[in-house]
Short mmCIF file of C-alpha atoms and ligand atoms in Angstrom, two decimals:
data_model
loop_
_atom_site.label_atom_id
_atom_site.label_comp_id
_atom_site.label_asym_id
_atom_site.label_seq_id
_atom_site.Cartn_x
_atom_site.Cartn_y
_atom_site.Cartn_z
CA UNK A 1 78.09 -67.68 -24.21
CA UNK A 2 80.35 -65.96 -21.21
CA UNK A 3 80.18 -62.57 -20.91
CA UNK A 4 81.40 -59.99 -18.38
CA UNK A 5 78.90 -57.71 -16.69
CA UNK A 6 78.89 -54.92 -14.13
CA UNK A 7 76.29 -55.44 -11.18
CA UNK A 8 75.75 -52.41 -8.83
CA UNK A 9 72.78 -53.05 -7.17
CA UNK A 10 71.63 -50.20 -4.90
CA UNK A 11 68.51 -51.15 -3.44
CA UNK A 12 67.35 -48.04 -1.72
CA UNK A 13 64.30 -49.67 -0.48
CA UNK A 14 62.40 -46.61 0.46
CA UNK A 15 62.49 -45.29 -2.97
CA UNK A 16 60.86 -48.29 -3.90
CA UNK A 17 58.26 -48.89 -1.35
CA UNK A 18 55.71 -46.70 0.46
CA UNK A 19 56.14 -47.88 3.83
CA UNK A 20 60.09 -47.31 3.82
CA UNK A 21 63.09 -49.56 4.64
CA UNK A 22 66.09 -49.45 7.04
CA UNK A 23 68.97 -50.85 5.04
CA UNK A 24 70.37 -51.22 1.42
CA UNK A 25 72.94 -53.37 -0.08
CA UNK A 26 75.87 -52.19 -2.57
CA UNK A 27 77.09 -54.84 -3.96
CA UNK A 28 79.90 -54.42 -7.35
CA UNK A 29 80.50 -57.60 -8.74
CA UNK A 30 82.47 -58.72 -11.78
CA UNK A 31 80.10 -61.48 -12.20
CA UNK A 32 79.24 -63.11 -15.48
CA UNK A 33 76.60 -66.21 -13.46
CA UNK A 34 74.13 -64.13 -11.35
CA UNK A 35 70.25 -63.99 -11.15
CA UNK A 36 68.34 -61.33 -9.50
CA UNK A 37 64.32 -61.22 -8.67
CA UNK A 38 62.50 -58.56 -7.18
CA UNK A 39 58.90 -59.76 -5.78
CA UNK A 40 56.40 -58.53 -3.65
CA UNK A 41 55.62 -59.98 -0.43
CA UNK A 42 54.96 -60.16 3.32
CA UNK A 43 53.59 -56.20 2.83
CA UNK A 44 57.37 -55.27 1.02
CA UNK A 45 59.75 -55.28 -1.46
CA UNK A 46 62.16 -57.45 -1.56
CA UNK A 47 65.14 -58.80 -3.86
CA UNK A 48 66.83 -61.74 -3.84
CA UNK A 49 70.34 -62.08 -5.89
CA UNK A 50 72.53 -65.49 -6.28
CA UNK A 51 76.27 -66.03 -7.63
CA UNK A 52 77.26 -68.71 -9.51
CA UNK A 53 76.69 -71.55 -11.94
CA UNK A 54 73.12 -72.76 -10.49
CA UNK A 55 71.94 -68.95 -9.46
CA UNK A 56 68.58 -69.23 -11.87
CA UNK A 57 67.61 -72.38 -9.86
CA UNK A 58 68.09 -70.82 -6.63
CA UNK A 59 66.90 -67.92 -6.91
CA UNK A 60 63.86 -69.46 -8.40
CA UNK A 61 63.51 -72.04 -5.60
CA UNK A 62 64.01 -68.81 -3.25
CA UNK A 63 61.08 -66.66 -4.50
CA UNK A 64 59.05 -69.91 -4.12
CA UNK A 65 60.07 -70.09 -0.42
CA UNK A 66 58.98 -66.65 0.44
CA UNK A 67 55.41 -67.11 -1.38
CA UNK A 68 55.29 -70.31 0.39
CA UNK A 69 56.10 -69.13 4.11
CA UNK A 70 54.13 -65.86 3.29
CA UNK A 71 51.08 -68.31 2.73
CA UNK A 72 51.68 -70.03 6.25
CA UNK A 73 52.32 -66.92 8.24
CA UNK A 74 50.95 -64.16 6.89
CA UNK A 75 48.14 -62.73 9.10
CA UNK A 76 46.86 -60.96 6.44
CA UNK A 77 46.12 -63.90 4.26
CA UNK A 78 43.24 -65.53 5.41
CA UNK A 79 44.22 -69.13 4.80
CA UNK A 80 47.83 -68.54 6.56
CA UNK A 81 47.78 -70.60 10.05
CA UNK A 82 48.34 -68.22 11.81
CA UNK A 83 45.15 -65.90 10.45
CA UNK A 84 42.94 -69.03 11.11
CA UNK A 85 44.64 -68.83 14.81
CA UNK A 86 43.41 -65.16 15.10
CA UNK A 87 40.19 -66.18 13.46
CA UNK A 88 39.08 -69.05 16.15
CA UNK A 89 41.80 -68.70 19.03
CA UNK A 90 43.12 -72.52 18.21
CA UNK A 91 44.36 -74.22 15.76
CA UNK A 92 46.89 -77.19 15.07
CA UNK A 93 49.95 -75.21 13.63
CA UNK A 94 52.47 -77.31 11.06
CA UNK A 95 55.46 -78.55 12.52
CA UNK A 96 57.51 -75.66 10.93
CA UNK A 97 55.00 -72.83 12.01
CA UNK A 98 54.83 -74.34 15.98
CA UNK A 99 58.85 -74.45 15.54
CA UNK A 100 58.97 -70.58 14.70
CA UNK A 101 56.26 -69.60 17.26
CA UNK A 102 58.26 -71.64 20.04
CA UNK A 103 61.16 -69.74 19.00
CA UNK A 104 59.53 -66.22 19.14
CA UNK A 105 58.09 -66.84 22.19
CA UNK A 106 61.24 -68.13 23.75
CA UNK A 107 63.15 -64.75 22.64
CA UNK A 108 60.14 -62.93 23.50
CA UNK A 109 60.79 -64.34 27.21
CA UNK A 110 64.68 -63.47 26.94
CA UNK A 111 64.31 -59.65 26.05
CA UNK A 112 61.68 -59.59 29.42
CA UNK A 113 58.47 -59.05 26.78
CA UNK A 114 59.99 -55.79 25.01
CA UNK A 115 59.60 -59.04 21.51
CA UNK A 116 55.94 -59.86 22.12
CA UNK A 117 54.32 -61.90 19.70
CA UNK A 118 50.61 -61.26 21.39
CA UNK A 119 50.80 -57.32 20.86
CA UNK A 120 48.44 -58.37 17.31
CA UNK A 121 45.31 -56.42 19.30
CA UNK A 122 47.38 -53.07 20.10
CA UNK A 123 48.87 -52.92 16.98
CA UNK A 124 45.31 -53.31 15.01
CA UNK A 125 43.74 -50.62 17.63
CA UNK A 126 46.25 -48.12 16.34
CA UNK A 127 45.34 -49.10 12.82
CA UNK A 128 48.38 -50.72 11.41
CA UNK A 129 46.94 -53.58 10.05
CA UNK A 130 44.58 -51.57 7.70
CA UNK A 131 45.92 -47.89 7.70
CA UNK A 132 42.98 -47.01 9.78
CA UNK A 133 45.32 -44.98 11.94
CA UNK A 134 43.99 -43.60 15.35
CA UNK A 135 45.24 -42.37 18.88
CA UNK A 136 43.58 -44.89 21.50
CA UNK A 137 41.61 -43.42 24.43
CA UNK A 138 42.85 -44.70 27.48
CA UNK A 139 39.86 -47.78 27.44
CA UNK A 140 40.36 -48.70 24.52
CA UNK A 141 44.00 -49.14 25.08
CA UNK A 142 43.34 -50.78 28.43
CA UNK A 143 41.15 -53.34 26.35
CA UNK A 144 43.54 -54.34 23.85
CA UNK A 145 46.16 -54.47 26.93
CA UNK A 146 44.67 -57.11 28.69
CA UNK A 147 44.75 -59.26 24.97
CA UNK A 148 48.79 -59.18 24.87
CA UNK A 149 49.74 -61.41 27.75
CA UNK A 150 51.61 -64.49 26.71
CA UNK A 151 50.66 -66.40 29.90
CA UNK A 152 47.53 -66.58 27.89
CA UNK A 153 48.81 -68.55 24.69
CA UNK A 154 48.63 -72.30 25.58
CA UNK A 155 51.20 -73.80 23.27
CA UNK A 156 52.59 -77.11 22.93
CA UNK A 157 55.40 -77.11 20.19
CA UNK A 158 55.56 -81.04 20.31
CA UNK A 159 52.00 -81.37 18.57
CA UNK A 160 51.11 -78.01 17.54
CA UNK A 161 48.50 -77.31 19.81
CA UNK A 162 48.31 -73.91 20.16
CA UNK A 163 44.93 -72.00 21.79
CA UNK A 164 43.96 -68.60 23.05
CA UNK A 165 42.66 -68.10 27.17
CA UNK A 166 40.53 -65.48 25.32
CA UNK A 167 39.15 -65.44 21.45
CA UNK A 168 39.99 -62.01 20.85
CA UNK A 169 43.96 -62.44 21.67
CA UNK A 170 45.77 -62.79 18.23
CA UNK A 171 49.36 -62.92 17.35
CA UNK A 172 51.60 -62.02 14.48
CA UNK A 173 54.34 -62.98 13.66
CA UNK A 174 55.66 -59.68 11.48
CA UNK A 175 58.29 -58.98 13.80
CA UNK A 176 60.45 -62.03 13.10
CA UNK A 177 59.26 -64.11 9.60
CA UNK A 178 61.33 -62.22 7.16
CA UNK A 179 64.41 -63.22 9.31
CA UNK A 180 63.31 -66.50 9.25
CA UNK A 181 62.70 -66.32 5.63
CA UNK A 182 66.40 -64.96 4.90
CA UNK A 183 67.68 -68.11 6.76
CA UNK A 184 65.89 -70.44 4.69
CA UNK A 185 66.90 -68.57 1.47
CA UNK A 186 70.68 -68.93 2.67
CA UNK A 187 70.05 -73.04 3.15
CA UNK A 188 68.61 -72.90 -0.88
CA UNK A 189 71.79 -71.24 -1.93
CA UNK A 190 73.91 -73.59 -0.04
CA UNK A 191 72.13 -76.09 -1.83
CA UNK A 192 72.60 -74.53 -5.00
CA UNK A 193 76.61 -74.19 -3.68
CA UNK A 194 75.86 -70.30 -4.96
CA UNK A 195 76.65 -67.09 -2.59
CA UNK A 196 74.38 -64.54 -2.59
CA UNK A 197 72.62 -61.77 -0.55
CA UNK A 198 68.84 -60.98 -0.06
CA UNK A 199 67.36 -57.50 1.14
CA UNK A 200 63.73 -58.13 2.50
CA UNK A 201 62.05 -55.42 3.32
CA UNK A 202 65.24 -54.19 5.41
CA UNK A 203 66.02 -57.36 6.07
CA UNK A 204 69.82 -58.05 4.37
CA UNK A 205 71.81 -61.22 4.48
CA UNK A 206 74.80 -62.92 2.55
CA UNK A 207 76.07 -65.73 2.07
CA UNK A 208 79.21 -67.17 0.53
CA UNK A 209 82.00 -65.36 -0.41
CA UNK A 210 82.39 -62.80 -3.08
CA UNK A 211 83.90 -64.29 -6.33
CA UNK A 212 86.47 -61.30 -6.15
CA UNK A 213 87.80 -61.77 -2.65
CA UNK A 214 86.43 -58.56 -1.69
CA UNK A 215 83.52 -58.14 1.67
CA UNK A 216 79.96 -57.73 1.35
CA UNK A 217 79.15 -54.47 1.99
CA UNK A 218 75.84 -52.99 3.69
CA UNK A 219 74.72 -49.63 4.45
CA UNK A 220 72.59 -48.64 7.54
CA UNK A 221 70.07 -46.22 6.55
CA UNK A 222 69.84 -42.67 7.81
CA UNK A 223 66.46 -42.70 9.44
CA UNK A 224 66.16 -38.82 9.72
CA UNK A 225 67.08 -39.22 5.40
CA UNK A 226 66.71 -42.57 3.94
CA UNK A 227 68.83 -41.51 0.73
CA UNK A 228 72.05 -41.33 3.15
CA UNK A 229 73.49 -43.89 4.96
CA UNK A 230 74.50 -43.44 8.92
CA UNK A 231 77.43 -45.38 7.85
CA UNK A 232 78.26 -49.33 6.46
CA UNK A 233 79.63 -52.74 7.62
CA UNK A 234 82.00 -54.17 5.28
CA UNK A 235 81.70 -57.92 6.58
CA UNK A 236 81.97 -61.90 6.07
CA UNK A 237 78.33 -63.00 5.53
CA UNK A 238 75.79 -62.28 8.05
CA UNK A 239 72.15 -60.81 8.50
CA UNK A 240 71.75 -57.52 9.21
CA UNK A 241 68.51 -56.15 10.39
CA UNK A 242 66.99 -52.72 11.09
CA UNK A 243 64.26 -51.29 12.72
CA UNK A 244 63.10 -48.01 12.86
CA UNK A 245 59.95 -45.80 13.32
CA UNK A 246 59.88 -44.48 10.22
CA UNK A 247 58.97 -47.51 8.38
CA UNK A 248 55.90 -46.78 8.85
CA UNK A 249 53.88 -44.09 11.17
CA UNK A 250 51.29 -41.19 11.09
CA UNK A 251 50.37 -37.93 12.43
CA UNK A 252 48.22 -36.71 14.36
CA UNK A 253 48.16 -33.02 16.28
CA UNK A 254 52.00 -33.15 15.06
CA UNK A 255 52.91 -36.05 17.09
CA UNK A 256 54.31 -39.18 15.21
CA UNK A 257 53.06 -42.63 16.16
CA UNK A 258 55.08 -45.34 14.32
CA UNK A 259 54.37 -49.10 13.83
CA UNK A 260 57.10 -51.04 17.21
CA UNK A 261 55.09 -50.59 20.12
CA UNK A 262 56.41 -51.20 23.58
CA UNK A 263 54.45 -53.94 25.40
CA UNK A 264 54.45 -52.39 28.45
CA UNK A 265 52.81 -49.61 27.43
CA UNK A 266 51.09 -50.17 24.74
CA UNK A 267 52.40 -47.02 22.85
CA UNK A 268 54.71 -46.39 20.34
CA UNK A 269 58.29 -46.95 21.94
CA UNK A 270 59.40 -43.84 22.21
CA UNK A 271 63.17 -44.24 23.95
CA UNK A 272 64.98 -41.69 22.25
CA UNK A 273 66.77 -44.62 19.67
CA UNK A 274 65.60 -44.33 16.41
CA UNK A 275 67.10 -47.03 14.12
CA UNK A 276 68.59 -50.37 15.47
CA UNK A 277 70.16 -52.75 13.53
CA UNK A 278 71.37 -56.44 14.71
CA UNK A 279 73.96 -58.29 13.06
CA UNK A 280 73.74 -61.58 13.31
CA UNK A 281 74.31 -65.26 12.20
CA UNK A 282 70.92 -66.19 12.76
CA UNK A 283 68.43 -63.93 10.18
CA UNK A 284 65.58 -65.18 12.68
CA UNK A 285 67.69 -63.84 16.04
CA UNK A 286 68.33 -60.81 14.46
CA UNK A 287 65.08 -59.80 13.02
CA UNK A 288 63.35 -60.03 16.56
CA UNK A 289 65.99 -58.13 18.32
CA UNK A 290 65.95 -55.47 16.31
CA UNK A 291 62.48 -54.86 17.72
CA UNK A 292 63.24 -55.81 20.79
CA UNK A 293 66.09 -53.62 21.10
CA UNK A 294 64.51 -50.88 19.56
CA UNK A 295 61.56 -50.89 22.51
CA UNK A 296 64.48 -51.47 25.42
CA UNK A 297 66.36 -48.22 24.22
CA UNK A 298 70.14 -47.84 24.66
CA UNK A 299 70.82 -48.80 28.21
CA UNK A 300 68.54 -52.04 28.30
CA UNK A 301 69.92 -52.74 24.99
CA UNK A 302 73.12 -52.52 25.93
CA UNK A 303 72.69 -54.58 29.47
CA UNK A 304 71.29 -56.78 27.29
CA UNK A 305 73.93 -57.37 24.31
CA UNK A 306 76.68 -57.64 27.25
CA UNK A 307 75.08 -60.33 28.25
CA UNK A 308 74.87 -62.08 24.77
CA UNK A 309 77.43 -60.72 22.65
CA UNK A 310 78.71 -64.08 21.17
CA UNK A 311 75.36 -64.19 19.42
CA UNK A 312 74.71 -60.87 17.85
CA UNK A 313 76.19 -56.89 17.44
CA UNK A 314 74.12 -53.65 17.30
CA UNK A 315 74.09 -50.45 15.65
CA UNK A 316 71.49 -47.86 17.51
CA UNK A 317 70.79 -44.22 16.43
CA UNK A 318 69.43 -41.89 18.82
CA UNK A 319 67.29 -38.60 18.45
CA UNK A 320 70.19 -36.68 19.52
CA UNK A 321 72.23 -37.85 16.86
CA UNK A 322 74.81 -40.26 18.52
CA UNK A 323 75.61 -43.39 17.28
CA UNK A 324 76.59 -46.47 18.83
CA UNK A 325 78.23 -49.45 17.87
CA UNK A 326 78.98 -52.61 19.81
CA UNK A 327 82.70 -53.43 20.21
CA UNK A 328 82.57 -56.72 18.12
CA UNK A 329 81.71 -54.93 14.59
CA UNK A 330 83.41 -51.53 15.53
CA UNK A 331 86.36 -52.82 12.91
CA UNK A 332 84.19 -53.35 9.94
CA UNK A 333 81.85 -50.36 10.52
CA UNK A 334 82.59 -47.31 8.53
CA UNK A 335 80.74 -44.25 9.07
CA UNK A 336 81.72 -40.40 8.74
CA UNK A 337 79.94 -39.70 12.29
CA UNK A 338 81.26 -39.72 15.56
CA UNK A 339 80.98 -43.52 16.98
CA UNK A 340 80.51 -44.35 20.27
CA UNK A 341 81.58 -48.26 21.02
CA UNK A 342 79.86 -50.00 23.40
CA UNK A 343 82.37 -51.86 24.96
CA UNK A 344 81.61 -55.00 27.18
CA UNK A 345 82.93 -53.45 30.64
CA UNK A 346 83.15 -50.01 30.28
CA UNK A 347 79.40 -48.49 30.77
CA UNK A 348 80.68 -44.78 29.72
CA UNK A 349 81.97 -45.92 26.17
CA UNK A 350 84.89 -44.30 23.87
CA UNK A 351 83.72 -41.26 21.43
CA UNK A 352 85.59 -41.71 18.29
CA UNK A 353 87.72 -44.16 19.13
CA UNK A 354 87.22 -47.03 16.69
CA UNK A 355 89.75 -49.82 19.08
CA UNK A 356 87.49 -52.23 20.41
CA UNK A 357 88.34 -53.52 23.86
CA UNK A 358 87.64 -57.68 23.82
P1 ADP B 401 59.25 -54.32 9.97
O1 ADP B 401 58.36 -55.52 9.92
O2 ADP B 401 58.58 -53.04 9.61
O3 ADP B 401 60.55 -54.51 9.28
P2 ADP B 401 59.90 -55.10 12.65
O4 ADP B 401 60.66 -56.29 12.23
O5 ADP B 401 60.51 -54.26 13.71
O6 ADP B 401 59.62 -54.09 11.48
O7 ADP B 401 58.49 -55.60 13.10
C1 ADP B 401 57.45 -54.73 13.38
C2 ADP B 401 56.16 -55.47 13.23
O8 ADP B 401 56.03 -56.42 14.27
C3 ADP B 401 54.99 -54.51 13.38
O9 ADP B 401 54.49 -54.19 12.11
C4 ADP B 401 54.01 -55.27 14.21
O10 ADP B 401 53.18 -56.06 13.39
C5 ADP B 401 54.83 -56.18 15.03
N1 ADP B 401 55.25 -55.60 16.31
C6 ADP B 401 55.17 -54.31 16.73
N2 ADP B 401 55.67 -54.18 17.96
C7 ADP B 401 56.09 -55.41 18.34
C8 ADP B 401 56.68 -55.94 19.52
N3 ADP B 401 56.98 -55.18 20.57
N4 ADP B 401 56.96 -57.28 19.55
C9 ADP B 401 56.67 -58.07 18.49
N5 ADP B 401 56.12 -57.64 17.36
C10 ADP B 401 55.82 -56.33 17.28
MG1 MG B 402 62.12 -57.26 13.49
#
């Protein structure tokens, strides 16, 4: 039996979850073969949604991915490798765990430590693993400091050997599995010859085309009011990723604290940018810099995409309200603010001008 349904899906993640999301996905779709699941995991929501004659398979075989990677990664279940790593401070990680570690760590290098795998023991002293929330005195701080230095991680990615200079070091790897996750999904739907998109927790990706011709489209979340958009790409398939401090933060004596914490200092990253998004190929790439180029702020961020703009684009939001694009997505980005396009020479930029340079 054929029949012709509607799809809008609006997944306006912070509705749905309590810790708050970055992007959303519209998708409209005259589709009459598509399969959508919405599951828990990796501490958000997410929802996964395939096109075409084999969608129920792979979306199936995708929600058993996630639980699967969730169970080697997760630092919050105790069986995960990488919890046993915390645990003892060694450990013999999987092929495919030492592969993504060697990869975080090798970004982590790249973006000058602003990605920082070993920043587990800040994180926990500001009580983000277990809502325990708390400013740090300065010794405390200066404690958990000396655990984040990746000199300290001996790691051999050939047999998995991975050990700690010091017990209490532990590393997570929150900042970059979902992208990693949103890859693998897009290798099942290959496999399944379906298109589809995922959102994970912020995390959106497509693949495929659209069976009516049309772009995917993706909003960027207003941080300042996640139930309006700072704009959206209309694009070919590709991962975009967001992060922002108000995914997840408390108060105290009316300051915020939020959840991306600069490794150099050990407190929030507070750099005037509020939301940064990557778009990407690469789910994995993108997921890390959008941490990392949330804690380098606008003009590291930007030194930095200059020098790799053939692998990824960026959308930051500031405090003050400006918004700034990078000149390889400055066609496909629609947004009713003023956009300022980071171009690849010019350092000043072009208010409202929406001609990229290259
Ligand atoms: P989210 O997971 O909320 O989408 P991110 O992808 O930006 O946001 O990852 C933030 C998570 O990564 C934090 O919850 C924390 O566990 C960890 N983290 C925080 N700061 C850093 C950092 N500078 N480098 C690497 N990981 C970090
Ligand atoms: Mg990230």
């Amino acid at each position: 039996m054929r029949k012709r349904k509607l799809i809008l899906i609006m997944i306006a993640a912070m509705a749905l979850s309590g810790c708050g999301k970055s992007a959303s996905v519209i998708t409209t779709n005259s589709e009459d073969n598509s399969s959508t699941q919405e599951v828990f995991a990796m501490d958000t929501y997410m929802t996964v949604t395939a096109y075409g004659d084999d969608s129920d398979a792979a979306v199936e075989e995708a929600v058993e991915e996630i639980n699967r990677i969730d169970k080697m990664l997760s630092t919050g279940n105790p069986n995960s490798e990488i919890a046993k790593l915390d645990l003892v401070g060694e450990i013999t990680l999987s092929q495919e765990a030492a592969g993504l570690v060697a990869r975080a760590l090798e970004i982590g290098e790249d973006v000058d430590g602003a990605f920082n795998i070993a920043i587990y023991p800040v994180v926990d002293l500001w009580g983000f693993y277990n809502d325990n929330y708390h400013v740090p005195t300065d010794s405390e701080l200066e404690e958990a400091m000396a655990l984040t230095n990746v000199a300290d991680i001996s790691f051999n990615q050939e047999n998995g050997d991975i050990s700690f200079a010091n017990q209490e070091m532990a590393i997570d790897l929150g900042g970059i599995a979902k992208g990693y996750t949103s890859d693998r999904i897009m290798e099942i739907f290959e496999e399944h010859d379906c298109s589809g998109i995922v959102s994970l927790g912020g995390n959106i990706q497509a693949i495929g085309e659209k069976s009516d011709g049309s772009k995917w489209k993706i909003a960027i979340q207003d941080p300042n009011d996640t139930s309006s958009y700072l704009g959206y790409l209309e694009t070919d398939p590709v991962a975009v990723v967001t992060s922002g401090g108000y995914e997840r933060y408390f108060e105290e004596d009316g300051v915020t604290y939020h959840h991306i914490i600069d490794p150099a200092t050990g407190y929030p990253a507070d750099n005037g940018v509020i939301s940064a998004s990557i778009i990407s190929d690469d789910g994995t790439l993108a997921d890390a810099l959008s941490t990392s180029v949330f804690v380098m702020g606008l003009s590291d961020a930007t030194t930095y995409w200059r020098n790799h703009k053939d692998d990824f684009d960026m959308i930051l939001y500031t405090d003050d309200g400006n918004l700034y694009v990078t000149s390889g997505i400055a066609d496909i980005f629609e947004s009713d603010l003023d956009v300022t396009i980071i171009k690849i020479n010019d350092k000043t930029g072009d208010t409202n001008s929406k001609s990229p340079d290259s």
